[in-house]
Short mmCIF file of C-alpha atoms (C1' of nucleotides) in Angstrom, two decimals:
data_model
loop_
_atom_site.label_atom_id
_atom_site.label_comp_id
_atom_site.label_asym_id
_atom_site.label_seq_id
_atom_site.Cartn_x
_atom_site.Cartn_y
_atom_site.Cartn_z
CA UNK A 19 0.00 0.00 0.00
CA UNK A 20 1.19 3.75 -0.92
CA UNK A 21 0.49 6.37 0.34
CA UNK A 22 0.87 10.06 -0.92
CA UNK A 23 0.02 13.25 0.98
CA UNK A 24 0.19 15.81 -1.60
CA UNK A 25 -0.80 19.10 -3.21
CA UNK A 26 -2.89 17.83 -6.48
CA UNK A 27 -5.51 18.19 -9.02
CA UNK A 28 -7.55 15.32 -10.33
CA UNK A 29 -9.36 14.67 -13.16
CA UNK A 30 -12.19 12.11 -13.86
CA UNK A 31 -13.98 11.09 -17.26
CA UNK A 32 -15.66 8.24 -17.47
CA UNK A 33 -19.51 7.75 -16.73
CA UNK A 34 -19.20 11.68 -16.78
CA UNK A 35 -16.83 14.17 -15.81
CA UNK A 36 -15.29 15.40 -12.76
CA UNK A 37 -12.80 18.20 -11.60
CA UNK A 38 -11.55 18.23 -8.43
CA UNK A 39 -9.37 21.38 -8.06
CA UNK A 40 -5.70 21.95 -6.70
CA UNK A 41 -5.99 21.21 -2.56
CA UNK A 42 -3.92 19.06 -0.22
CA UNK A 43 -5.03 15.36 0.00
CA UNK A 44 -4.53 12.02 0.54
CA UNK A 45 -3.74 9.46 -2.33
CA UNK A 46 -4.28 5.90 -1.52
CA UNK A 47 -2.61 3.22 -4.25
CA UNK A 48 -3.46 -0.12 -3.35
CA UNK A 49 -1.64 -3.29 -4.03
CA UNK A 50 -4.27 -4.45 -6.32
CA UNK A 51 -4.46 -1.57 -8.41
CA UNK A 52 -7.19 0.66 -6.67
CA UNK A 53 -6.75 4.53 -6.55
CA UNK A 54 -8.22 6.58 -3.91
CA UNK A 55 -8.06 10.23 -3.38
CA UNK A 56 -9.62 11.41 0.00
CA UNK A 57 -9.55 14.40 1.52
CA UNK A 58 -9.45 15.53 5.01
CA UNK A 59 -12.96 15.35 5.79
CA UNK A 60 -16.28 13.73 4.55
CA UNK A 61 -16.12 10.54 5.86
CA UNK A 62 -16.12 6.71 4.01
CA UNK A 63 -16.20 8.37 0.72
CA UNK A 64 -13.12 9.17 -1.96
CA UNK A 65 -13.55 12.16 -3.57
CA UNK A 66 -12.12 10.22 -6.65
CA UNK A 67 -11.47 7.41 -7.23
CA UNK A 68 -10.67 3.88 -9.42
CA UNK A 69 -11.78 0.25 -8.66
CA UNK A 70 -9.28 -2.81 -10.17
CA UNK A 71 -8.25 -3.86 -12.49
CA UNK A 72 -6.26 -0.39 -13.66
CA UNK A 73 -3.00 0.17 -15.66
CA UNK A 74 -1.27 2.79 -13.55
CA UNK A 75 1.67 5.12 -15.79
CA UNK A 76 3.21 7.51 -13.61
CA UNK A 77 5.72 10.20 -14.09
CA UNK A 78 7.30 12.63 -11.93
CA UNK A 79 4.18 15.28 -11.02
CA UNK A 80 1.65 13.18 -12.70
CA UNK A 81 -0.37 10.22 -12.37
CA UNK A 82 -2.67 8.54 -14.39
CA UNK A 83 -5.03 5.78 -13.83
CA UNK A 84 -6.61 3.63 -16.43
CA UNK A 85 -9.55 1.36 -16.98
CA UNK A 86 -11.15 -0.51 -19.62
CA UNK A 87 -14.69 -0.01 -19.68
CA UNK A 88 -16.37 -1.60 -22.18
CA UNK A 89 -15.65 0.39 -25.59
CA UNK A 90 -14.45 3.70 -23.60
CA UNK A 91 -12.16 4.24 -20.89
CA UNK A 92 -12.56 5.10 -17.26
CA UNK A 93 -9.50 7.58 -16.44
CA UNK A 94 -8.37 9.51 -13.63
CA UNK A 95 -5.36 11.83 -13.97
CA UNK A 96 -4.18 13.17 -10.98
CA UNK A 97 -1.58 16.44 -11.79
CA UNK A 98 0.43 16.40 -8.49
CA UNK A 99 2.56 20.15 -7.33
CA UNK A 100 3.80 19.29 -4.10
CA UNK A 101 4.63 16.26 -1.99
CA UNK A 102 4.05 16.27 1.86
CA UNK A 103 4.68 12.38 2.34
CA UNK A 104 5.08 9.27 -0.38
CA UNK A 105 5.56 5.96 1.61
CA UNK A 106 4.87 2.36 0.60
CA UNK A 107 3.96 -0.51 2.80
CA UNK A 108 4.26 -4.57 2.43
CA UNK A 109 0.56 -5.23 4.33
CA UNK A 110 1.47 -9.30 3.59
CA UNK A 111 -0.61 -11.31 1.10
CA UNK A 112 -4.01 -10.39 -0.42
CA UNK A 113 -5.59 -14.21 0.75
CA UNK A 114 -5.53 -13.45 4.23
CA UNK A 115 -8.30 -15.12 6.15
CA UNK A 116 -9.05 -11.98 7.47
CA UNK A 117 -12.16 -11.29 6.34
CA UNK A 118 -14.49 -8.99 7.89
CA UNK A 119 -17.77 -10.99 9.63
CA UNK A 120 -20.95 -9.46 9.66
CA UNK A 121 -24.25 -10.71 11.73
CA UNK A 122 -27.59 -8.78 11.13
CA UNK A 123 -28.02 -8.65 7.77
CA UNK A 124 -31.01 -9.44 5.77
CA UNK A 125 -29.83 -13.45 5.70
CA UNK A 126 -29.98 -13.19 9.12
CA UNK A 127 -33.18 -11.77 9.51
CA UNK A 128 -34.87 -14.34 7.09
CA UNK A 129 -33.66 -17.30 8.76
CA UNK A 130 -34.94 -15.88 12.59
CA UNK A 131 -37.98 -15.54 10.62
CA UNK A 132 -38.10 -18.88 8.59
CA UNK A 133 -37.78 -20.03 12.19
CA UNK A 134 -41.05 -17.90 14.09
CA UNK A 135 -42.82 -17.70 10.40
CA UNK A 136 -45.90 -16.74 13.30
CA UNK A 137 -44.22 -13.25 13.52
CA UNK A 138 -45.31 -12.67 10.13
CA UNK A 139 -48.75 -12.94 10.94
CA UNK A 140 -51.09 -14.69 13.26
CA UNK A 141 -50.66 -18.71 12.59
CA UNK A 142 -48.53 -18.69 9.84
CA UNK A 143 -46.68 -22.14 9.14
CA UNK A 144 -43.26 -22.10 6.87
CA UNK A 145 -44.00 -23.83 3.51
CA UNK A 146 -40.65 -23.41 2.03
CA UNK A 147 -37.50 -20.62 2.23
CA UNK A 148 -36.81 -19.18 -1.21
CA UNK A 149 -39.77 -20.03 -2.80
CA UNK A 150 -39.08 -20.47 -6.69
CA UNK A 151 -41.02 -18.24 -8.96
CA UNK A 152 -39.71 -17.55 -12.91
CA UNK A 153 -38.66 -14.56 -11.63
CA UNK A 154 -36.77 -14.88 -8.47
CA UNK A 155 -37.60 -16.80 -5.56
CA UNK A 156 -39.64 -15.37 -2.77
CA UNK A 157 -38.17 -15.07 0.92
CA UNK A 158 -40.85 -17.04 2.60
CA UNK A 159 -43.80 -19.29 1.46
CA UNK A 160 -45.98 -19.85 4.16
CA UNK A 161 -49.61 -20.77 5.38
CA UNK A 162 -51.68 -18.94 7.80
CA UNK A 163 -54.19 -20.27 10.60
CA UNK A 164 -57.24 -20.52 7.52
CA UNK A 165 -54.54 -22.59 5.33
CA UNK A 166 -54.44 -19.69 3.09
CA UNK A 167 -51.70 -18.90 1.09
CA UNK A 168 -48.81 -16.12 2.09
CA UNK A 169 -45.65 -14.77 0.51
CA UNK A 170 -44.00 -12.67 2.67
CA UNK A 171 -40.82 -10.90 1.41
CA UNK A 172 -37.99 -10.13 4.16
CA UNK A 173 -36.19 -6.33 4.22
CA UNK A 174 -34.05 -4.96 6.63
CA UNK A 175 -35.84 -1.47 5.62
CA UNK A 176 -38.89 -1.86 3.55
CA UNK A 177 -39.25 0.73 1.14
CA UNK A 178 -41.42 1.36 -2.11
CA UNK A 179 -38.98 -0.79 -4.03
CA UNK A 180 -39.87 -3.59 -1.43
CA UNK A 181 -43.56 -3.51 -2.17
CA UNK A 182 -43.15 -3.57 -6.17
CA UNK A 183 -40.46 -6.34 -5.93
CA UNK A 184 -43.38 -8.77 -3.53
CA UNK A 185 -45.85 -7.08 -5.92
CA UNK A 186 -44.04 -8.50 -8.86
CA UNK A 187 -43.67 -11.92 -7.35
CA UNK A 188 -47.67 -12.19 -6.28
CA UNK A 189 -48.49 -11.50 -9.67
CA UNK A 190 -46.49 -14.52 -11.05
CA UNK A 191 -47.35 -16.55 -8.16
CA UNK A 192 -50.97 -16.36 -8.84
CA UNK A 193 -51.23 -17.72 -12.15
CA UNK A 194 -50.76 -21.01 -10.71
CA UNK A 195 -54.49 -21.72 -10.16
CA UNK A 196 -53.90 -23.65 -6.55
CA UNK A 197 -52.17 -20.23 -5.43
CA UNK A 198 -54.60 -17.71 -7.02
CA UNK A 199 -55.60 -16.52 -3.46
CA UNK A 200 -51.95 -15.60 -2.09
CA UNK A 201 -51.88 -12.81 -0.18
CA UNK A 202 -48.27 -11.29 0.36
CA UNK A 203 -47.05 -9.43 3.53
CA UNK A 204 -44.21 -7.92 3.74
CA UNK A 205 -41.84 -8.18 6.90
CA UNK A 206 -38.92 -5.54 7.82
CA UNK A 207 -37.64 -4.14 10.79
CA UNK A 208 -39.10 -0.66 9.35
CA UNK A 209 -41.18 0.11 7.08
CA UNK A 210 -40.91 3.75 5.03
CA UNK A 211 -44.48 5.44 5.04
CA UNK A 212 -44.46 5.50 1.43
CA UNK A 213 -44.19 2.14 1.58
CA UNK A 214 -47.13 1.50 3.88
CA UNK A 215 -49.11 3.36 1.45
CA UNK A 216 -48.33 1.83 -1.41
CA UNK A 217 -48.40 -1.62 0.08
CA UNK A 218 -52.07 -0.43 1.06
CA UNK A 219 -53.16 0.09 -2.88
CA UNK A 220 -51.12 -3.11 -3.79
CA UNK A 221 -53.26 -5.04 -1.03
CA UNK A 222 -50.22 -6.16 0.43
CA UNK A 223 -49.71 -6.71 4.17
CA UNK A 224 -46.94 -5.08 6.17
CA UNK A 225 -45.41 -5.83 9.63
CA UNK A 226 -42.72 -4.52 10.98
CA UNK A 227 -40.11 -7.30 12.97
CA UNK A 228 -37.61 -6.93 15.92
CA UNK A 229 -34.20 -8.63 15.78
CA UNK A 230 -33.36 -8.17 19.58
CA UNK A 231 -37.12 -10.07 19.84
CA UNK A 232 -36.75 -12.58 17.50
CA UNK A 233 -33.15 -13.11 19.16
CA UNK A 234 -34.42 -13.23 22.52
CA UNK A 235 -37.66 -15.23 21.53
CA UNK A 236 -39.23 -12.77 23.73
CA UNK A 237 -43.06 -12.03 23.43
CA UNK A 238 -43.45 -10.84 19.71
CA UNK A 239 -46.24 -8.40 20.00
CA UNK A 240 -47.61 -9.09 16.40
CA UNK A 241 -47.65 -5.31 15.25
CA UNK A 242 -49.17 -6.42 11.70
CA UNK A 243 -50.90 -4.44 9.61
CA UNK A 244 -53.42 -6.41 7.10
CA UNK A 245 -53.87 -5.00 3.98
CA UNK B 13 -5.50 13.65 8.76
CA UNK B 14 -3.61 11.26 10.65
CA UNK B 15 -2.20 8.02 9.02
CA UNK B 16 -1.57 4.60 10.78
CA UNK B 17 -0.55 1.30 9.57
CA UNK B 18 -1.20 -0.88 11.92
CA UNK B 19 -1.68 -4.59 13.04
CA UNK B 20 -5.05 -4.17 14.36
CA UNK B 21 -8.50 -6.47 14.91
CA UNK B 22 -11.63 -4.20 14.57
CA UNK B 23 -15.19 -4.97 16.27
CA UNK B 24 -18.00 -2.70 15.14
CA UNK B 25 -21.42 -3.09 16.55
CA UNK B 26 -24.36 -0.78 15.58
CA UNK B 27 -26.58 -1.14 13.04
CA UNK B 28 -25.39 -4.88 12.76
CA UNK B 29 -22.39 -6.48 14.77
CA UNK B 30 -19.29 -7.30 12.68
CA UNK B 31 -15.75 -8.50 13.16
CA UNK B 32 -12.61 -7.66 11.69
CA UNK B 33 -9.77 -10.28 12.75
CA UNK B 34 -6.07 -9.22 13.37
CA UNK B 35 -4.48 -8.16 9.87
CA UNK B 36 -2.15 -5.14 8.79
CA UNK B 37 -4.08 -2.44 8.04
CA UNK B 38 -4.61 1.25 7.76
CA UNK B 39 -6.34 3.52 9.77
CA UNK B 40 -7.14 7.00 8.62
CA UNK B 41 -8.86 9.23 11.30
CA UNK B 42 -10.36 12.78 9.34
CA UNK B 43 -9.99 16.39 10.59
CA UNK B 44 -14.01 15.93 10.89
CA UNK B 45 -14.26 12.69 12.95
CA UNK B 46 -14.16 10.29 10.30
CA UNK B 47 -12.48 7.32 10.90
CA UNK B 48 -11.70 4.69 7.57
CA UNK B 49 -10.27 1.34 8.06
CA UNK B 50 -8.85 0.03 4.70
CA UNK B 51 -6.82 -3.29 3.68
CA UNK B 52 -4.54 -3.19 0.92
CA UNK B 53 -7.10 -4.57 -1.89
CA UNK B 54 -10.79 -3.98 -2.56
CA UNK B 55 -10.81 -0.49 -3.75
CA UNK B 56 -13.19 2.66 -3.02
CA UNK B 57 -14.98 0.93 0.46
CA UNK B 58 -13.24 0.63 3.79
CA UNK B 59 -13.69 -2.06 5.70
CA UNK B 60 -14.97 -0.95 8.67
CA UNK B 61 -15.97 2.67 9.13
CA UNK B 62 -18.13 5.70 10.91
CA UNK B 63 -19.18 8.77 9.36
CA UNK B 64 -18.89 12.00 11.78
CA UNK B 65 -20.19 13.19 14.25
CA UNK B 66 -17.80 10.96 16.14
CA UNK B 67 -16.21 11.07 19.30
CA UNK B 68 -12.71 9.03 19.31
CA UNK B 69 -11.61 7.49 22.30
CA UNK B 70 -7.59 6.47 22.58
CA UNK B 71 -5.45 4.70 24.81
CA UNK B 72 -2.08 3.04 23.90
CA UNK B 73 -3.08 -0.15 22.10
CA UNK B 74 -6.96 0.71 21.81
CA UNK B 75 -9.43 2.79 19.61
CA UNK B 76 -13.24 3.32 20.56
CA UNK B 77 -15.01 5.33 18.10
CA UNK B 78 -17.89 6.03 18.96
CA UNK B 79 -21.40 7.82 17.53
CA UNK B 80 -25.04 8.89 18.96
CA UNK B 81 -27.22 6.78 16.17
CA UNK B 82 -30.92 7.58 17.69
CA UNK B 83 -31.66 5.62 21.05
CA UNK B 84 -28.77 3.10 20.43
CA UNK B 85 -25.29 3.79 19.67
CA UNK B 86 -22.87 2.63 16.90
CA UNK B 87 -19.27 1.71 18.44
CA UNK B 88 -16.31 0.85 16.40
CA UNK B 89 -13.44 -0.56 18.49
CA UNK B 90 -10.18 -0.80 16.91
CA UNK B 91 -7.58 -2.92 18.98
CA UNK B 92 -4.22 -2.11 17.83
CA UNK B 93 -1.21 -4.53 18.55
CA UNK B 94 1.72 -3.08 16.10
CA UNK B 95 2.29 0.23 14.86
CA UNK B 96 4.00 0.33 11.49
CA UNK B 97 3.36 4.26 10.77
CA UNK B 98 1.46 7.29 12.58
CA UNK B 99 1.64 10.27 11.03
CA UNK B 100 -0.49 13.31 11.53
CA UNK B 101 -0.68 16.11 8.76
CA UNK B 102 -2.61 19.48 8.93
CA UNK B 103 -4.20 19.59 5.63
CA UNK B 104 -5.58 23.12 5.88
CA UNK B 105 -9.00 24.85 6.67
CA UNK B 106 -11.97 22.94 5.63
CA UNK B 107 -13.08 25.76 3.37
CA UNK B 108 -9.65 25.75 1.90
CA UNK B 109 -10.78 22.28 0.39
CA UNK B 110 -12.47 22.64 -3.53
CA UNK B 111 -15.11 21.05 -3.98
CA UNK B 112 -15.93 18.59 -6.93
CA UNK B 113 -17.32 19.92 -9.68
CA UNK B 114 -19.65 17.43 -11.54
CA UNK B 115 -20.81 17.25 -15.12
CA UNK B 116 -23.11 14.57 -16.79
CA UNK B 117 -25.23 13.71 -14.36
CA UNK B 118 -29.12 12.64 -13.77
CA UNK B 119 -29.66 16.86 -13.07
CA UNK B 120 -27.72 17.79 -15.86
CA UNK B 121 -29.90 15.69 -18.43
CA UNK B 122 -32.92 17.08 -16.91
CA UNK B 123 -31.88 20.64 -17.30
CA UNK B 124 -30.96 19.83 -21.13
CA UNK B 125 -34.40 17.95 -21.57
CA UNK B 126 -36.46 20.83 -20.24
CA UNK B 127 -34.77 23.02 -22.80
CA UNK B 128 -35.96 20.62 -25.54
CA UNK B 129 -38.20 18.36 -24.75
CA UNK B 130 -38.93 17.94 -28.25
CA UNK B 131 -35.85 15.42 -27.76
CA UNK B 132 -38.15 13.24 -25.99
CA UNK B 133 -41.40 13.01 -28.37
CA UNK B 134 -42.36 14.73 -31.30
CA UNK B 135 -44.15 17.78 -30.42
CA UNK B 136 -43.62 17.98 -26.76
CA UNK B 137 -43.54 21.35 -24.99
CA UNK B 138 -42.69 21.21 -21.41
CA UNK B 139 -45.90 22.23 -18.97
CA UNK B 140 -43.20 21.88 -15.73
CA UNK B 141 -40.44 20.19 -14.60
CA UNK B 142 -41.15 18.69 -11.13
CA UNK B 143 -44.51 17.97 -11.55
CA UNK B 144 -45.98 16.89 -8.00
CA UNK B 145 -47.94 13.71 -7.21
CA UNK B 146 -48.99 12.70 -3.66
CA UNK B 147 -46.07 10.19 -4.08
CA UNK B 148 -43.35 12.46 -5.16
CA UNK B 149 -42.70 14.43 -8.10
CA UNK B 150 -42.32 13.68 -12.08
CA UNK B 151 -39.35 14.79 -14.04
CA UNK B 152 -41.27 16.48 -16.73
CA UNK B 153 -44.54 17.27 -17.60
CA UNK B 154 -45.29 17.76 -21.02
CA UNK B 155 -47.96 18.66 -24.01
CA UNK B 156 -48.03 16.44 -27.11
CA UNK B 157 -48.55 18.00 -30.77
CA UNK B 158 -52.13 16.73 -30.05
CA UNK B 159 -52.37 18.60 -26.90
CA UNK B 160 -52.14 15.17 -25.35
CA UNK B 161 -50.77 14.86 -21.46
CA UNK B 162 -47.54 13.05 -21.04
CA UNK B 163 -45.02 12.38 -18.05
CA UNK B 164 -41.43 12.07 -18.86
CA UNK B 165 -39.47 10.22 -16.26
CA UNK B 166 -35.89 10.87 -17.32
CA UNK B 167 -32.97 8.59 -16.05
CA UNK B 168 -29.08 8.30 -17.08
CA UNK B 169 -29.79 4.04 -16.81
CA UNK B 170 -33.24 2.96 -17.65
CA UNK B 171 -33.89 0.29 -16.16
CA UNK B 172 -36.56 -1.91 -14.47
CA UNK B 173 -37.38 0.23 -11.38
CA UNK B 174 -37.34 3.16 -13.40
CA UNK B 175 -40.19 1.97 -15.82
CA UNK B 176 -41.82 0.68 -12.18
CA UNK B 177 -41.29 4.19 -10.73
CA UNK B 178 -43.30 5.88 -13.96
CA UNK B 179 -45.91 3.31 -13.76
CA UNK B 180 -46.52 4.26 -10.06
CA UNK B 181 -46.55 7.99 -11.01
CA UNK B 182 -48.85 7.62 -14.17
CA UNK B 183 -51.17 5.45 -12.14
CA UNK B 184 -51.47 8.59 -9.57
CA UNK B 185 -51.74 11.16 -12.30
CA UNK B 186 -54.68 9.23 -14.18
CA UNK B 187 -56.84 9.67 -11.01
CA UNK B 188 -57.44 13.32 -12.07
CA UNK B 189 -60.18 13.52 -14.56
CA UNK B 190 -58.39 15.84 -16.47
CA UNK B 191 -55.09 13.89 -16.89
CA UNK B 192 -57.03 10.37 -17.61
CA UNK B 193 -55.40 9.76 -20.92
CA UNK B 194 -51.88 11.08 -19.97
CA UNK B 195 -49.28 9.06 -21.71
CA UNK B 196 -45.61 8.15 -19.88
CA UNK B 197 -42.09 8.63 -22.07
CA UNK B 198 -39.08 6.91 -20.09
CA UNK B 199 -36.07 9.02 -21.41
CA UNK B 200 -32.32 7.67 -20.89
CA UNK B 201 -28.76 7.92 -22.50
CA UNK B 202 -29.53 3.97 -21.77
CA UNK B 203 -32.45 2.22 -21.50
CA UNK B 204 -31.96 -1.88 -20.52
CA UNK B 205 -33.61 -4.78 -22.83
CA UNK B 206 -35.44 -6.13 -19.76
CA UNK B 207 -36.85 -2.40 -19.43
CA UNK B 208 -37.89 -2.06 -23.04
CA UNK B 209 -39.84 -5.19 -22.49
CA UNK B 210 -41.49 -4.25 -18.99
CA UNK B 211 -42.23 -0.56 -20.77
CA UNK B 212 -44.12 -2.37 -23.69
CA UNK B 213 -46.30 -4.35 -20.95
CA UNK B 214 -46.49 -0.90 -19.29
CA UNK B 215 -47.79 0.40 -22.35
CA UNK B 216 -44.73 3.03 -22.01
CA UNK B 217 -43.05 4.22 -24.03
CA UNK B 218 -39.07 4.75 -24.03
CA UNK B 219 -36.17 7.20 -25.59
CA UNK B 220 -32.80 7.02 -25.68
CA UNK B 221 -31.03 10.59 -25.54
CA UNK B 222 -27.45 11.58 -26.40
CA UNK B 223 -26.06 13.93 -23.70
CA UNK B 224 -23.66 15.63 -26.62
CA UNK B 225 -26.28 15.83 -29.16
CA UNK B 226 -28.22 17.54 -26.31
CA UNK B 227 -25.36 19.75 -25.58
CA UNK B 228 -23.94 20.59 -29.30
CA UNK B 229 -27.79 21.09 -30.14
CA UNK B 230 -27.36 19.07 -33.26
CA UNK B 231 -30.31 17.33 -35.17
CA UNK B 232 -31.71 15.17 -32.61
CA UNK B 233 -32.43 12.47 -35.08
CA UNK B 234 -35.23 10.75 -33.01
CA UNK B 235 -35.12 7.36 -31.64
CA UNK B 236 -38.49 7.19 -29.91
CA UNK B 237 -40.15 4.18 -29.38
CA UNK B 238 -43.78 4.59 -28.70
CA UNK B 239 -45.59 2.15 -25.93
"C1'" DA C 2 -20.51 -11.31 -19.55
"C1'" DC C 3 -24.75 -9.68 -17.87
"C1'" DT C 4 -28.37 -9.08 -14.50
"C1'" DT C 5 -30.33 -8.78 -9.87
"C1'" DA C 6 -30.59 -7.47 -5.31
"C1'" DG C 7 -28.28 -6.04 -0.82
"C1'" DA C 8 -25.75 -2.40 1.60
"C1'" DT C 9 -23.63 -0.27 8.51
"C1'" DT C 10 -25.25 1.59 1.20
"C1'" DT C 11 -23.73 7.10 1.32
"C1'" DC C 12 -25.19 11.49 -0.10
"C1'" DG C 13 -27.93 15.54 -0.96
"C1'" DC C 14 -32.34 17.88 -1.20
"C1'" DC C 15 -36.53 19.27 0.43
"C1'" DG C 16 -40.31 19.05 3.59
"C1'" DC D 4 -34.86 16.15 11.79
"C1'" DG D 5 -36.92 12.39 8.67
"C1'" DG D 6 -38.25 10.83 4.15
"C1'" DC D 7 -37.15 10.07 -0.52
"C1'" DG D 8 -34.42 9.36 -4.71
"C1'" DA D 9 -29.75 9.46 -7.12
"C1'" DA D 10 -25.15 7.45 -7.24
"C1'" DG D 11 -19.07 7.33 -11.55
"C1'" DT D 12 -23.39 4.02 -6.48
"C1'" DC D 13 -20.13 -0.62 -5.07
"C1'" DT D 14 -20.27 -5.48 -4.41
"C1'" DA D 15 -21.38 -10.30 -4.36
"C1'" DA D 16 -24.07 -13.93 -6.27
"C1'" DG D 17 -26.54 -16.24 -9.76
"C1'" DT D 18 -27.29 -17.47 -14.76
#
DNA sequence: ACTTAGATTTCGCCG
DNA sequence: CGGCGAAGTCTAAGT
């Protein structure tokens, strides 16, 4: 890993065009080819950048990063006046098994659920996870207390997006004639009030689920809202 | 901006809980309160992160990051057992940092369409740009040569959700009386195969727009494709 | 190679 | 401050 403190000026054309005028910043060159340009505030986010694979051709005051993109070319060319700092780092081989672990994220969510299908709705019984349809399985098949039918699609945040994408399942769902009465809810652990509205015209169901109570297997104080 | 390589294992628990194991890394802590953990591959995203407001924590060997998210709170804990490199550089006053200046984007395209939105139907004079539904607004509302209504949703990728997002707005619009019969244009430098094919179902019809033929305001030459 | 869907998405705008 | 939509989204997984 390099890095490079240093008075520059970048330029960016690619999926459109960027200036980013003469300041002090931070130039990241990784060992696998990615460029990074951050400056001293604005959190997570390069101002520029390039993802690998690049062709890097450098020259004393100038740097410039290259990327084939389909028929044009992604390139950044950074015009470089004054050097604070330029050190390189051996950080040891790529293949580490240090790879970052996450818990919590929508996988996790849908198996708690696959597991207390009831806190999608009152009496509901897991069918099947990742229920096939032509397009794209659904989360959860399930059926409630009157044997009924329910898809329920699983979200971390349920937005508009969420209601279409359940929406699009139902509809090819339904043209099996055994499931023409599937109703769909959909489960997240919030739902966006644009959502709730839409899921309202779509006659889908919402609810809205608690990890920490599906963790704990405390009470789940069914906060479902039928459609 | 200060700079450390450093052996280092990295817990952060918030929004979801995730571990980092003990690899060489770097550490980059922002005049602002960011703090960016990157390995040496796997450009443009750190691995673990928080965006300001932050309030860092240090003792030798130890890192706590930490950030007021709502009732909870997100904590990033960075244990630190070798120090390779720390190096702290005063990168100037924030306001001494240029911005980026960005050209070719989804705004951009708009602007150029409202100028000519003959570019996206034969005929079409703009009514306004913004026009408001109770679900958010359209990109363009226009007039037909037949005095027709039409809706212009305008997008630099066109693709499945955007032909979804129209659909949701047209469906609003048609509930006025007066705006019954109004038609829906999808306008892109792009628009996707699946979209074309959702669009005819959607009985919507698409355009794909040059940004330079927009800008050199040469013959448009027309590719309009109607629903 | 292309498409789809998730993400601690981040980010900016507007209410 | 919260909601909503764009992003050079990025990224991983499936086909």
């Amino acid at each position: 890993m390099r890095l490079i403190v240093a008075r520059c000026e970048v330029r960016y054309s690619g999926r459109l065009d960027a200036l980013l005028p003469e300041s002090l910043r931070l130039i990241v060159v990784k060992a696998d080819g990615s460029v990074l340009v951050h400056a001293d505030a604005g959190g997570y986010k390069p101002l520029n950048w390039m993802t690998p694979p690049t062709v890097i051709e450098e020259r004393p005051g100038r740097m410039v990063v290259r990327k084939r993109a389909g028929a044009s070319e992604d390139r950044l060319e950074i015009e470089i006046y004054e050097v604070l700092c330029d050190v390189t780092y051996d950080m040891g081989s790529p293949d580490d098994h240090a790879a970052l672990a996450k818990d919590g994220v929508e996988a996790h969510l849908q198996e708690l659920l696959a597991e207390r299908p009831e806190c999608c709705g009152e009496g509901f019984r897991l069918v099947r996870r990742e229920w096939p349809t032509d397009i794209g399985p659904v989360d959860l098949m399930c059926r409630d207390a009157e044997e009924q039918w329910v898809a329920v699609e699983i979200k971390r945040v349920g937005g508009i997006e969420a209601v279409e994408q359940l929406a699009r399942y139902l509809e090819r769902i339904r043209r099996d004639p055994a499931l023409r009465s599937c109703r769909g809810v959909l489960a997240a652990q919030t739902v966006k009030p644009q959502a709730r509205v839409l899921a309202q015209a779509r006659r889908i169901a919402w609810v809205e689920v608690d990890l920490a109570v599906l963790r704990d297997e405390r009470e789940p104080e069914l906060k479902l809202f039928a459609a």
